[in-house]
Coordinates of C-alpha atoms in Angstrom, one line a residue:
Chain Z
X1 CA 0.0 0.0 0.0
X2 CA 1.2 3.5 -0.9
X3 CA 0.9 5.9 2.0
X4 CA 1.3 9.7 2.1
X5 CA 2.3 11.2 5.4
X6 CA 1.6 14.9 5.8
X7 CA 3.9 16.2 8.5
X8 CA 7.0 14.1 8.9
X9 CA 7.8 14.9 12.5
X10 CA 7.9 12.9 15.7
X11 CA 4.4 11.3 15.2
X12 CA 4.3 11.1 11.4
X13 CA 7.9 9.8 11.3
X14 CA 7.2 7.1 14.0
X15 CA 4.1 5.9 12.2
X16 CA 6.1 5.7 8.9
X17 CA 8.9 3.7 10.5
X18 CA 6.5 1.2 12.0
X19 CA 4.4 0.8 9.0
X20 CA 7.4 0.0 6.8
X21 CA 8.7 -2.4 9.4
X22 CA 5.4 -4.3 9.4
X23 CA 5.4 -4.4 5.6
X24 CA 2.1 -2.4 5.5
X25 CA 3.6 0.4 3.6
X26 CA 5.2 -0.5 0.3
X27 CA 6.1 3.2 -0.4
X28 CA 5.8 6.3 1.7
X29 CA 5.5 9.8 0.3
X30 CA 6.6 12.5 2.7
X31 CA 4.9 15.9 2.6
X32 CA 6.1 18.7 4.8
X33 CA 6.5 22.5 4.7
X34 CA 9.8 22.0 6.4
X35 CA 12.3 20.9 3.7
X36 CA 15.0 20.1 6.3
X37 CA 12.6 17.6 7.9
X38 CA 11.9 16.0 4.5
X39 CA 15.7 15.7 3.8
X40 CA 16.3 14.2 7.3
X41 CA 13.4 11.8 6.8
X42 CA 14.8 10.7 3.4
X43 CA 18.3 10.2 4.9
X44 CA 16.8 8.1 7.7
X45 CA 14.8 6.0 5.2
X46 CA 11.6 7.1 7.1
X47 CA 10.2 8.2 3.7
X48 CA 10.9 6.9 0.2
X49 CA 10.3 10.3 -1.6
X50 CA 9.4 13.8 -0.9
X51 CA 6.6 15.2 -2.9
X52 CA 4.2 18.0 -3.0
X53 CA 0.8 17.8 -1.5
X54 CA -1.2 17.2 -4.6
X55 CA 1.1 14.6 -6.0
X56 CA 1.3 12.7 -2.7
X57 CA -2.5 12.7 -2.2
X58 CA -3.3 11.6 -5.8
X59 CA -0.8 8.8 -5.7
X60 CA -1.5 7.1 -2.5
X61 CA -4.1 4.7 -1.0
X62 CA -3.9 6.2 2.4
X63 CA -3.1 9.7 3.6
X64 CA -2.1 10.3 7.2
X65 CA -2.1 13.8 8.5
X66 CA 0.3 14.4 11.4
X67 CA 0.4 18.1 11.7
X68 CA -0.7 20.6 14.3
X69 CA -4.5 20.4 14.9
X70 CA -5.3 23.8 13.5
X71 CA -3.4 23.0 10.3
X72 CA -5.3 19.7 10.1
X73 CA -8.5 21.6 10.6
X74 CA -7.7 24.0 7.8
X75 CA -6.2 21.5 5.3
X76 CA -8.5 18.5 5.7
X77 CA -11.4 19.9 3.5
X78 CA -8.8 20.4 0.6
X79 CA -7.4 16.9 1.1
X80 CA -10.9 15.4 0.9
X81 CA -11.5 17.5 -2.3
X82 CA -8.5 15.9 -3.9
X83 CA -9.2 12.2 -3.1
X84 CA -11.3 9.6 -4.8
X85 CA -13.8 7.3 -3.2
X86 CA -11.1 4.6 -3.0
X87 CA -8.8 6.5 -0.8
X88 CA -8.7 7.0 3.0
X89 CA -7.6 9.9 5.1
X90 CA -6.6 9.6 8.8
X91 CA -5.3 12.3 11.2
X92 CA -3.4 11.9 14.4
X93 CA -4.4 15.0 16.3
X94 CA -4.9 15.5 20.1
X95 CA -8.2 17.3 19.7
X96 CA -11.1 15.8 17.7
X97 CA -14.3 17.8 17.8
X98 CA -13.1 20.9 15.9
X99 CA -11.5 18.7 13.2
X100 CA -14.6 16.6 12.7
X101 CA -16.9 19.6 12.8
X102 CA -14.9 21.3 10.0
X103 CA -15.8 18.5 7.5
X104 CA -19.2 17.4 8.8
X105 CA -21.0 18.4 5.6
X106 CA -18.2 17.5 3.2
X107 CA -19.5 14.9 0.6
X108 CA -16.3 12.8 1.2
X109 CA -16.6 12.9 5.1
X110 CA -17.0 9.0 5.1
X111 CA -13.5 8.7 3.7
X112 CA -12.0 10.2 6.9
X113 CA -11.2 8.4 10.1
X114 CA -10.5 10.5 13.1
X115 CA -7.6 9.0 15.0
X116 CA -5.6 9.9 18.1
X117 CA -2.6 7.9 19.1
X118 CA -2.0 8.3 22.8
X119 CA 1.7 8.8 22.7
X120 CA 4.1 11.7 22.3
X121 CA 7.3 13.0 23.8
X122 CA 8.7 16.6 24.4
X123 CA 10.9 16.1 21.3
X124 CA 10.0 16.9 17.7
X125 CA 11.1 16.3 14.1
X126 CA 11.9 13.1 12.2
X127 CA 15.2 12.6 14.0
X128 CA 13.1 11.9 17.2
X129 CA 11.0 9.2 15.5
X130 CA 11.0 5.8 17.0
X131 CA 9.2 2.8 15.4
X132 CA 8.1 1.2 18.6
X133 CA 6.6 4.4 20.1
X134 CA 3.0 3.3 20.0
X135 CA 3.3 -0.2 21.3
X136 CA 0.8 -1.0 24.1
X137 CA -0.6 2.6 24.0
X138 CA -4.2 3.5 23.3
X139 CA -5.2 4.3 19.7
X140 CA -8.5 6.2 19.7
X141 CA -10.9 6.3 16.9
X142 CA -13.6 9.0 17.2
X143 CA -17.1 9.0 15.7
X144 CA -16.5 5.8 13.8
X145 CA -20.2 5.7 12.6
X146 CA -19.4 8.7 10.4
X147 CA -16.7 6.8 8.5
X148 CA -17.3 4.4 5.6
X149 CA -16.9 0.8 6.5
X150 CA -13.9 0.1 4.3
X151 CA -12.1 3.3 5.5
X152 CA -12.7 2.4 9.1
X153 CA -11.5 -1.1 8.5
X154 CA -8.3 0.1 7.0
X155 CA -7.7 2.6 9.9
X156 CA -8.2 -0.3 12.3
X157 CA -5.7 -2.3 10.5
X158 CA -3.2 0.5 10.6
X159 CA -3.7 1.1 14.3
X160 CA -3.3 -2.6 15.1
X161 CA -0.1 -2.6 13.0
X162 CA 1.2 0.2 15.3
X163 CA 0.6 -2.4 18.1
X164 CA -1.9 -0.1 19.8
X165 CA -5.0 -1.2 21.6
X166 CA -8.1 0.3 19.8
X167 CA -10.6 2.4 21.7
X168 CA -13.7 3.9 20.2
X169 CA -15.0 7.3 21.5
X170 CA -17.3 10.0 20.8
X171 CA -15.3 13.2 19.7
X172 CA -16.7 15.4 22.4
X173 CA -16.0 12.8 25.2
X174 CA -12.5 12.4 23.8
X175 CA -11.8 16.1 24.1
X176 CA -13.0 16.1 27.6
X177 CA -10.9 13.2 28.6
X178 CA -7.8 14.3 26.9
X179 CA -8.1 17.8 28.6
X180 CA -7.4 16.2 31.9
X181 CA -5.3 13.2 31.0
X182 CA -3.0 14.9 28.6
X183 CA -3.5 18.7 28.1
X184 CA -3.6 19.8 31.7
X185 CA -0.3 17.9 32.4
X186 CA 1.4 20.1 29.8
X187 CA 0.1 23.3 31.4
X188 CA 1.1 22.2 34.9
X189 CA 4.5 21.3 33.5
X190 CA 4.9 24.6 31.6
X191 CA 3.8 26.6 34.7
X192 CA 6.1 24.6 36.9
X193 CA 9.1 25.4 34.6
X194 CA 8.1 29.1 34.6
X195 CA 7.8 29.0 38.4
X196 CA 11.3 27.6 38.8
X197 CA 12.8 29.9 36.2
X198 CA 11.1 32.9 37.9
X199 CA 12.2 32.0 41.4
X200 CA 15.5 30.4 40.7
X201 CA 17.8 32.9 38.9
X202 CA 20.9 30.7 39.4
X203 CA 20.6 28.3 36.5
X204 CA 23.6 26.3 37.7
X205 CA 21.8 25.5 40.9
X206 CA 18.7 24.1 39.0
X207 CA 21.1 22.0 36.9
X208 CA 23.1 20.7 39.8
X209 CA 20.3 20.0 42.1
X210 CA 17.6 18.8 39.6
X211 CA 16.5 15.4 40.8
X212 CA 14.8 12.7 38.7
X213 CA 11.6 13.8 40.3
X214 CA 11.9 17.3 39.0
X215 CA 13.0 16.2 35.6
X216 CA 10.0 13.9 35.3
X217 CA 7.5 16.5 36.3
X218 CA 9.0 19.2 34.1
X219 CA 9.7 17.0 31.1
X220 CA 6.6 18.1 29.1
X221 CA 7.6 21.7 29.6
X222 CA 10.0 21.2 26.7
X223 CA 7.2 20.6 24.3
X224 CA 6.9 23.1 21.5
X225 CA 4.3 25.8 21.2
X226 CA 3.7 25.1 17.5
X227 CA 1.9 21.8 18.5
X228 CA 0.5 22.9 21.9
X229 CA -1.1 26.3 21.3
X230 CA -3.4 25.0 18.6
X231 CA -4.4 22.1 21.0
X232 CA -5.2 24.5 23.8
X233 CA -7.0 26.8 21.4
X234 CA -9.2 23.9 19.9
X235 CA -9.9 22.5 23.4
X236 CA -10.2 25.8 25.2
X237 CA -13.4 25.2 27.2
X238 CA -12.4 21.8 28.5
X239 CA -8.9 22.8 29.3
X240 CA -10.2 25.9 31.2
X241 CA -12.6 23.7 33.1
X242 CA -9.8 21.4 34.2
X243 CA -7.4 24.2 34.8
X244 CA -9.9 25.9 37.2
X245 CA -10.3 22.6 39.1
X246 CA -6.5 22.2 39.2
X247 CA -5.9 25.7 40.7
X248 CA -8.6 24.9 43.3
X249 CA -6.9 21.6 44.2
X250 CA -3.6 23.5 44.6
X251 CA -5.4 26.0 46.9
X252 CA -6.3 23.2 49.1
X253 CA -2.6 22.4 49.6
X254 CA -1.9 26.1 50.2
X255 CA -4.7 26.4 52.8
X256 CA -3.6 23.2 54.6
X257 CA 0.0 24.6 54.8
X258 CA -1.2 28.1 55.8
X259 CA -3.4 26.8 58.5
X260 CA -0.9 24.2 59.6
X261 CA -3.6 21.6 59.2
X262 CA -1.4 18.6 58.6
X263 CA -4.1 16.1 59.0
X264 CA -5.9 17.7 56.0
X265 CA -2.6 17.8 54.1
X266 CA -2.2 14.0 54.8
X267 CA -5.8 13.5 53.6
X268 CA -5.1 15.3 50.3
X269 CA -1.9 13.2 49.7
X270 CA -3.6 9.9 50.6
X271 CA -6.3 10.8 48.0
X272 CA -3.7 11.6 45.4
X273 CA -2.0 8.3 46.2
X274 CA -5.1 6.5 44.7
X275 CA -3.7 7.3 41.3
X276 CA -1.2 4.4 41.9
X277 CA -4.0 1.9 41.9
X278 CA -5.4 3.2 38.7
X279 CA -2.2 3.7 36.8
X280 CA -0.6 0.5 37.9
X281 CA -3.6 -1.8 37.2
Chain K
X1 CA 33.7 -0.1 58.8
X2 CA 30.6 -0.9 60.8
X3 CA 27.6 1.1 59.8
X4 CA 24.1 1.4 61.4
X5 CA 21.3 2.6 59.3
X6 CA 18.3 3.9 61.0
X7 CA 15.4 3.5 58.6
X8 CA 15.9 0.6 56.2
X9 CA 13.5 1.9 53.4
X10 CA 14.1 3.1 49.9
X11 CA 17.0 5.5 50.8
X12 CA 18.5 3.7 53.7
X13 CA 18.4 0.4 51.8
X14 CA 19.9 1.9 48.6
X15 CA 22.7 3.4 50.6
X16 CA 23.4 0.1 52.4
X17 CA 23.5 -1.8 49.1
X18 CA 26.0 0.6 47.5
X19 CA 28.3 0.8 50.6
X20 CA 28.5 -3.0 50.8
X21 CA 29.1 -3.3 47.1
X22 CA 31.9 -0.7 47.3
X23 CA 33.5 -2.6 50.3
X24 CA 33.1 0.5 52.5
X25 CA 30.7 -1.3 54.9
X26 CA 32.1 -4.5 56.5
X27 CA 28.9 -4.9 58.5
X28 CA 25.5 -3.2 58.4
X29 CA 23.1 -3.0 61.4
X30 CA 19.6 -2.3 60.5
X31 CA 17.3 -0.3 62.8
X32 CA 13.7 0.3 62.0
X33 CA 10.3 0.5 63.7
X34 CA 8.9 -1.6 61.0
X35 CA 9.9 -5.2 61.6
X36 CA 8.6 -6.4 58.2
X37 CA 11.1 -4.0 56.6
X38 CA 13.9 -5.3 58.8
X39 CA 13.1 -8.9 57.8
X40 CA 12.9 -8.0 54.1
X41 CA 16.2 -6.2 54.3
X42 CA 17.8 -9.2 56.0
X43 CA 16.5 -11.6 53.3
X44 CA 17.7 -9.3 50.6
X45 CA 21.1 -9.1 52.3
X46 CA 20.7 -5.3 52.5
X47 CA 21.6 -5.5 56.3
X48 CA 23.6 -8.1 58.2
X49 CA 21.7 -7.9 61.4
X50 CA 18.6 -6.2 62.9
X51 CA 19.3 -4.6 66.2
X52 CA 17.7 -2.1 68.6
X53 CA 18.7 1.6 68.4
X54 CA 21.0 1.6 71.3
X55 CA 22.9 -1.5 70.4
X56 CA 23.3 -0.4 66.8
X57 CA 24.5 3.1 67.8
X58 CA 27.0 1.9 70.3
X59 CA 28.5 -0.7 68.0
X60 CA 29.1 1.2 64.8
X61 CA 31.6 3.7 63.4
X62 CA 29.0 5.5 61.4
X63 CA 25.3 6.0 61.9
X64 CA 23.1 7.0 58.9
X65 CA 19.6 8.3 59.6
X66 CA 17.2 7.7 56.7
X67 CA 13.8 8.4 58.3
X68 CA 11.2 11.1 57.8
X69 CA 12.6 14.5 58.6
X70 CA 10.4 15.1 61.7
X71 CA 11.6 11.8 63.1
X72 CA 15.2 12.7 62.4
X73 CA 14.7 16.0 64.1
X74 CA 13.2 14.4 67.2
X75 CA 15.7 11.5 67.4
X76 CA 19.0 13.2 66.5
X77 CA 19.7 14.6 69.9
X78 CA 19.3 11.2 71.5
X79 CA 21.6 9.6 68.9
X80 CA 24.2 12.3 69.6
X81 CA 23.8 11.6 73.4
X82 CA 24.7 7.9 72.7
X83 CA 27.8 8.3 70.6
X84 CA 31.4 8.9 71.5
X85 CA 33.8 11.4 70.0
X86 CA 35.0 8.7 67.5
X87 CA 31.7 8.2 65.9
X88 CA 29.9 10.1 63.1
X89 CA 26.2 10.6 62.3
X90 CA 24.8 11.6 59.0
X91 CA 21.2 12.1 58.0
X92 CA 19.6 11.9 54.5
X93 CA 16.7 14.3 54.8
X94 CA 15.1 16.6 52.2
X95 CA 15.0 19.5 54.7
X96 CA 17.9 20.8 56.6
X97 CA 17.4 24.0 58.6
X98 CA 15.1 22.4 61.2
X99 CA 17.3 19.4 61.7
X100 CA 20.4 21.5 62.1
X101 CA 18.7 23.9 64.4
X102 CA 17.5 21.1 66.7
X103 CA 21.1 20.3 67.7
X104 CA 22.8 23.6 67.3
X105 CA 23.8 23.7 71.1
X106 CA 24.4 20.0 71.4
X107 CA 28.0 19.3 72.7
X108 CA 28.3 16.6 70.0
X109 CA 27.1 18.8 67.1
X110 CA 30.5 18.5 65.4
X111 CA 30.0 14.7 65.0
X112 CA 26.9 15.3 62.8
X113 CA 27.1 15.9 59.0
X114 CA 23.9 17.1 57.4
X115 CA 23.5 15.3 54.1
X116 CA 20.8 15.3 51.4
X117 CA 21.1 12.8 48.5
X118 CA 19.1 14.3 45.5
X119 CA 17.4 11.1 44.5
X120 CA 14.2 9.4 45.4
X121 CA 11.3 7.6 43.7
X122 CA 7.6 7.3 44.5
X123 CA 8.3 3.8 45.9
X124 CA 9.2 2.9 49.5
X125 CA 10.5 0.1 51.6
X126 CA 13.7 -2.0 51.3
X127 CA 12.3 -4.0 48.4
X128 CA 12.5 -0.8 46.3
X129 CA 16.2 -0.2 47.1
X130 CA 18.6 -0.1 44.2
X131 CA 22.3 0.1 44.7
X132 CA 23.0 2.4 41.8
X133 CA 20.3 4.9 42.6
X134 CA 22.6 7.8 43.5
X135 CA 25.1 7.6 40.6
X136 CA 25.6 11.0 39.0
X137 CA 23.1 12.7 41.3
X138 CA 24.0 15.6 43.6
X139 CA 24.9 14.9 47.2
X140 CA 24.5 18.0 49.3
X141 CA 26.3 18.7 52.5
X142 CA 25.0 21.6 54.5
X143 CA 26.8 23.8 57.0
X144 CA 30.0 21.8 56.7
X145 CA 31.9 24.3 59.0
X146 CA 29.8 23.1 61.9
X147 CA 31.0 19.5 61.5
X148 CA 34.4 18.2 62.9
X149 CA 37.1 17.7 60.2
X150 CA 37.2 13.9 60.5
X151 CA 33.4 13.6 60.5
X152 CA 33.1 15.7 57.4
X153 CA 35.9 13.8 55.7
X154 CA 34.2 10.5 56.4
X155 CA 30.9 11.8 55.1
X156 CA 32.6 13.0 51.9
X157 CA 34.1 9.6 51.4
X158 CA 30.6 8.0 51.8
X159 CA 29.1 10.4 49.3
X160 CA 31.8 9.8 46.8
X161 CA 31.3 6.0 47.3
X162 CA 27.7 6.5 46.4
X163 CA 29.1 8.0 43.1
X164 CA 27.4 11.3 43.8
X165 CA 28.8 14.7 43.0
X166 CA 29.4 16.7 46.2
X167 CA 27.8 20.1 46.6
X168 CA 28.2 22.3 49.7
X169 CA 25.5 24.6 50.7
X170 CA 24.1 26.7 53.5
X171 CA 21.1 24.9 55.2
X172 CA 18.8 27.9 54.6
X173 CA 19.7 28.2 51.0
X174 CA 19.3 24.4 50.6
X175 CA 15.8 24.6 51.9
X176 CA 14.9 27.4 49.5
X177 CA 16.3 25.6 46.5
X178 CA 14.7 22.2 47.3
X179 CA 11.4 23.9 47.7
X180 CA 11.3 24.8 44.1
X181 CA 13.4 21.9 42.6
X182 CA 11.8 19.1 44.5
X183 CA 9.0 20.0 47.0
X184 CA 6.8 22.0 44.6
X185 CA 7.0 19.1 42.0
X186 CA 5.4 16.9 44.6
X187 CA 2.6 19.3 45.3
X188 CA 1.8 19.9 41.7
X189 CA 1.8 16.1 41.1
X190 CA -0.5 15.5 44.0
X191 CA -2.8 18.3 42.9
X192 CA -2.8 17.0 39.4
X193 CA -3.7 13.5 40.6
X194 CA -6.6 14.9 42.7
X195 CA -7.8 17.0 39.7
X196 CA -8.0 14.0 37.5
X197 CA -9.6 11.9 40.2
X198 CA -12.1 14.7 40.9
X199 CA -13.0 15.2 37.2
X200 CA -12.6 11.8 35.8
X201 CA -15.0 9.4 37.6
X202 CA -14.4 6.6 35.2
X203 CA -11.2 5.0 36.4
X204 CA -11.1 2.8 33.4
X205 CA -10.9 5.7 31.1
X206 CA -7.9 7.1 33.0
X207 CA -6.2 3.8 32.8
X208 CA -6.9 3.2 29.1
X209 CA -6.0 6.7 27.9
X210 CA -3.1 7.6 30.3
X211 CA -0.2 8.5 28.0
X212 CA 3.4 8.4 29.0
X213 CA 3.2 12.2 29.5
X214 CA 0.5 11.9 32.0
X215 CA 2.3 9.1 33.9
X216 CA 5.4 11.1 34.0
X217 CA 3.8 14.2 35.3
X218 CA 1.7 12.4 37.9
X219 CA 4.4 9.8 39.0
X220 CA 5.4 11.7 42.1
X221 CA 1.7 11.6 43.3
X222 CA 2.3 8.1 44.3
X223 CA 4.7 9.3 47.1
X224 CA 3.8 8.4 50.7
X225 CA 2.5 11.1 53.2
X226 CA 4.7 9.7 56.0
X227 CA 7.7 11.1 54.2
X228 CA 6.2 14.2 52.6
X229 CA 4.0 15.7 55.2
X230 CA 7.0 16.2 57.5
X231 CA 9.0 17.8 54.7
X232 CA 6.2 20.3 53.8
X233 CA 5.8 21.0 57.6
X234 CA 9.5 21.6 58.1
X235 CA 9.9 23.7 54.9
X236 CA 6.4 25.4 55.2
X237 CA 7.5 29.0 54.4
X238 CA 9.6 28.2 51.4
X239 CA 7.0 25.8 50.0
X240 CA 4.2 28.4 50.4
X241 CA 6.2 31.0 48.7
X242 CA 6.8 28.8 45.7
X243 CA 3.3 27.5 45.7
X244 CA 2.0 31.0 45.5
X245 CA 4.2 31.7 42.6
X246 CA 3.1 28.5 40.9
X247 CA -0.5 29.4 41.3
X248 CA 0.1 32.8 39.8
X249 CA 2.0 31.1 36.9
X250 CA -1.1 28.9 36.2
X251 CA -3.3 31.9 36.4
X252 CA -1.4 33.4 33.5
X253 CA -2.2 30.4 31.4
X254 CA -5.8 30.6 32.5
X255 CA -5.9 34.4 31.6
X256 CA -4.3 33.7 28.2
X257 CA -6.9 31.1 27.4
X258 CA -9.9 33.1 28.7
X259 CA -8.9 36.2 26.7
X260 CA -7.9 34.0 23.7
X261 CA -4.6 35.8 23.8
X262 CA -2.7 33.1 21.9
X263 CA 0.4 35.2 21.3
X264 CA 0.7 35.5 25.1
X265 CA 0.1 31.7 25.5
X266 CA 2.9 31.1 23.1
X267 CA 5.2 33.5 25.0
X268 CA 4.5 31.6 28.2
X269 CA 5.3 28.3 26.6
X270 CA 8.5 29.6 24.8
X271 CA 9.6 30.8 28.2
X272 CA 8.9 27.4 29.8
X273 CA 10.9 25.7 26.9
X274 CA 14.1 27.4 28.3
X275 CA 14.1 24.7 30.9
X276 CA 15.3 22.4 28.2
X277 CA 18.6 24.3 27.9
X278 CA 19.1 24.1 31.6
X279 CA 18.2 20.5 32.2
X280 CA 20.0 19.2 29.2
X281 CA 23.3 21.0 29.8

């Protein structure tokens, strides 16, 4: 199968590597505004050729869009305009409602399958791509009833080839869940980095003292705004809702400390400890 | 050298393993209120014998206290009462000012070296102990001028045997730095866990969707209150100071989203990205 990947970065590159390794992709066209990324991807044999958008779309069976969610939203109608009824389009974005809404009246809507692989790192670009990235992680398909049966079937095959476990979800529910399982983590991590950078003017002290705990909590703060601003923008209401809850949770810690109410502090911590039972199932 | 370790948990156990491996410890006495931990440590050959406090202290050259910081603060005067001028005591606590203050007029103050290994995990107990835990991490000695020369020298040898790089710091400065490099990370992680647990009533959804990013940010929320309540208590003022700053940083994200000021949001993220340059030096 010939596959075009629009956006040969961390996600697009990792998908390409895995689909070649599994023998699913016989030829991969890379499409990207960033020519350096295309050249890197060619050198790393992540893609077989770099092509322009129209050529790639017309000449492939499957088109996977792995670009920032606002770009997907803008470009998807054009991509659907260009394909035939035998081709399939998937995205890989972290928000789903806006993207799905943008094509809801498009005559080729059934050719699109809304996909979100629940994996990412703070790194970007094809040099960060890893073929086994997705193994064991959740691969979410949203609003599957709006996709044609054969398109859905192909997307499921792709997601299984990435070794992900399939989950079906309504797009609105997806955007609520990802707000607190993924998007809020990024905001707390960014805010934590800014807190430390604001309070700690001696960079050497941060570097010397930084423990594994700090590095782990602040890791996501390295993530690029090109990807994350559009996510926060498209999922604004849900993210704000969770952010307000998070600030009120932090205020409970503040109040417990201010009032020296250490029984309450212990209670808050014991409640947080329950996350162990859920994550380590 | 015979060493007594008070508190055979994650930290005490990891220190014991490494010092045996390096041939520094010829015999390790384990002292712990938790008899199950002592038996586990014996079975894992982390300690050579379980003894009571007095026996262990009298019969060892070096005593390492790896118990919660409030217990160290309470017990340290008694430990110093029991030792001779040829013995040395170290702690391993995450706060330093309170502990040092508690013995400032003790006649055997010079026999004590205030130590903080900048390593830990969300796990606890001797079964979590790992001998190479400390390699490459910072080992902080506070107020070294208050320790006797031979006691300091021994502590330095121990820290180097743990393969840590030595840092000297004033106790008050240490407590400020650790507030934002370690303690605040735990509060944000606890609060994030509580946010998700509050908003997401479907535990299965958390489990299924949880990405590596979420797991990484929330990892510290598994840490036990027995260790962390005393740390927050002893470092209350500094932690509150950083917590207030953190809440105000989060409010900036909230405001940027509410006002749909995406240029400002990008600016906040770009500032946070600077942490990459500092952590990845």
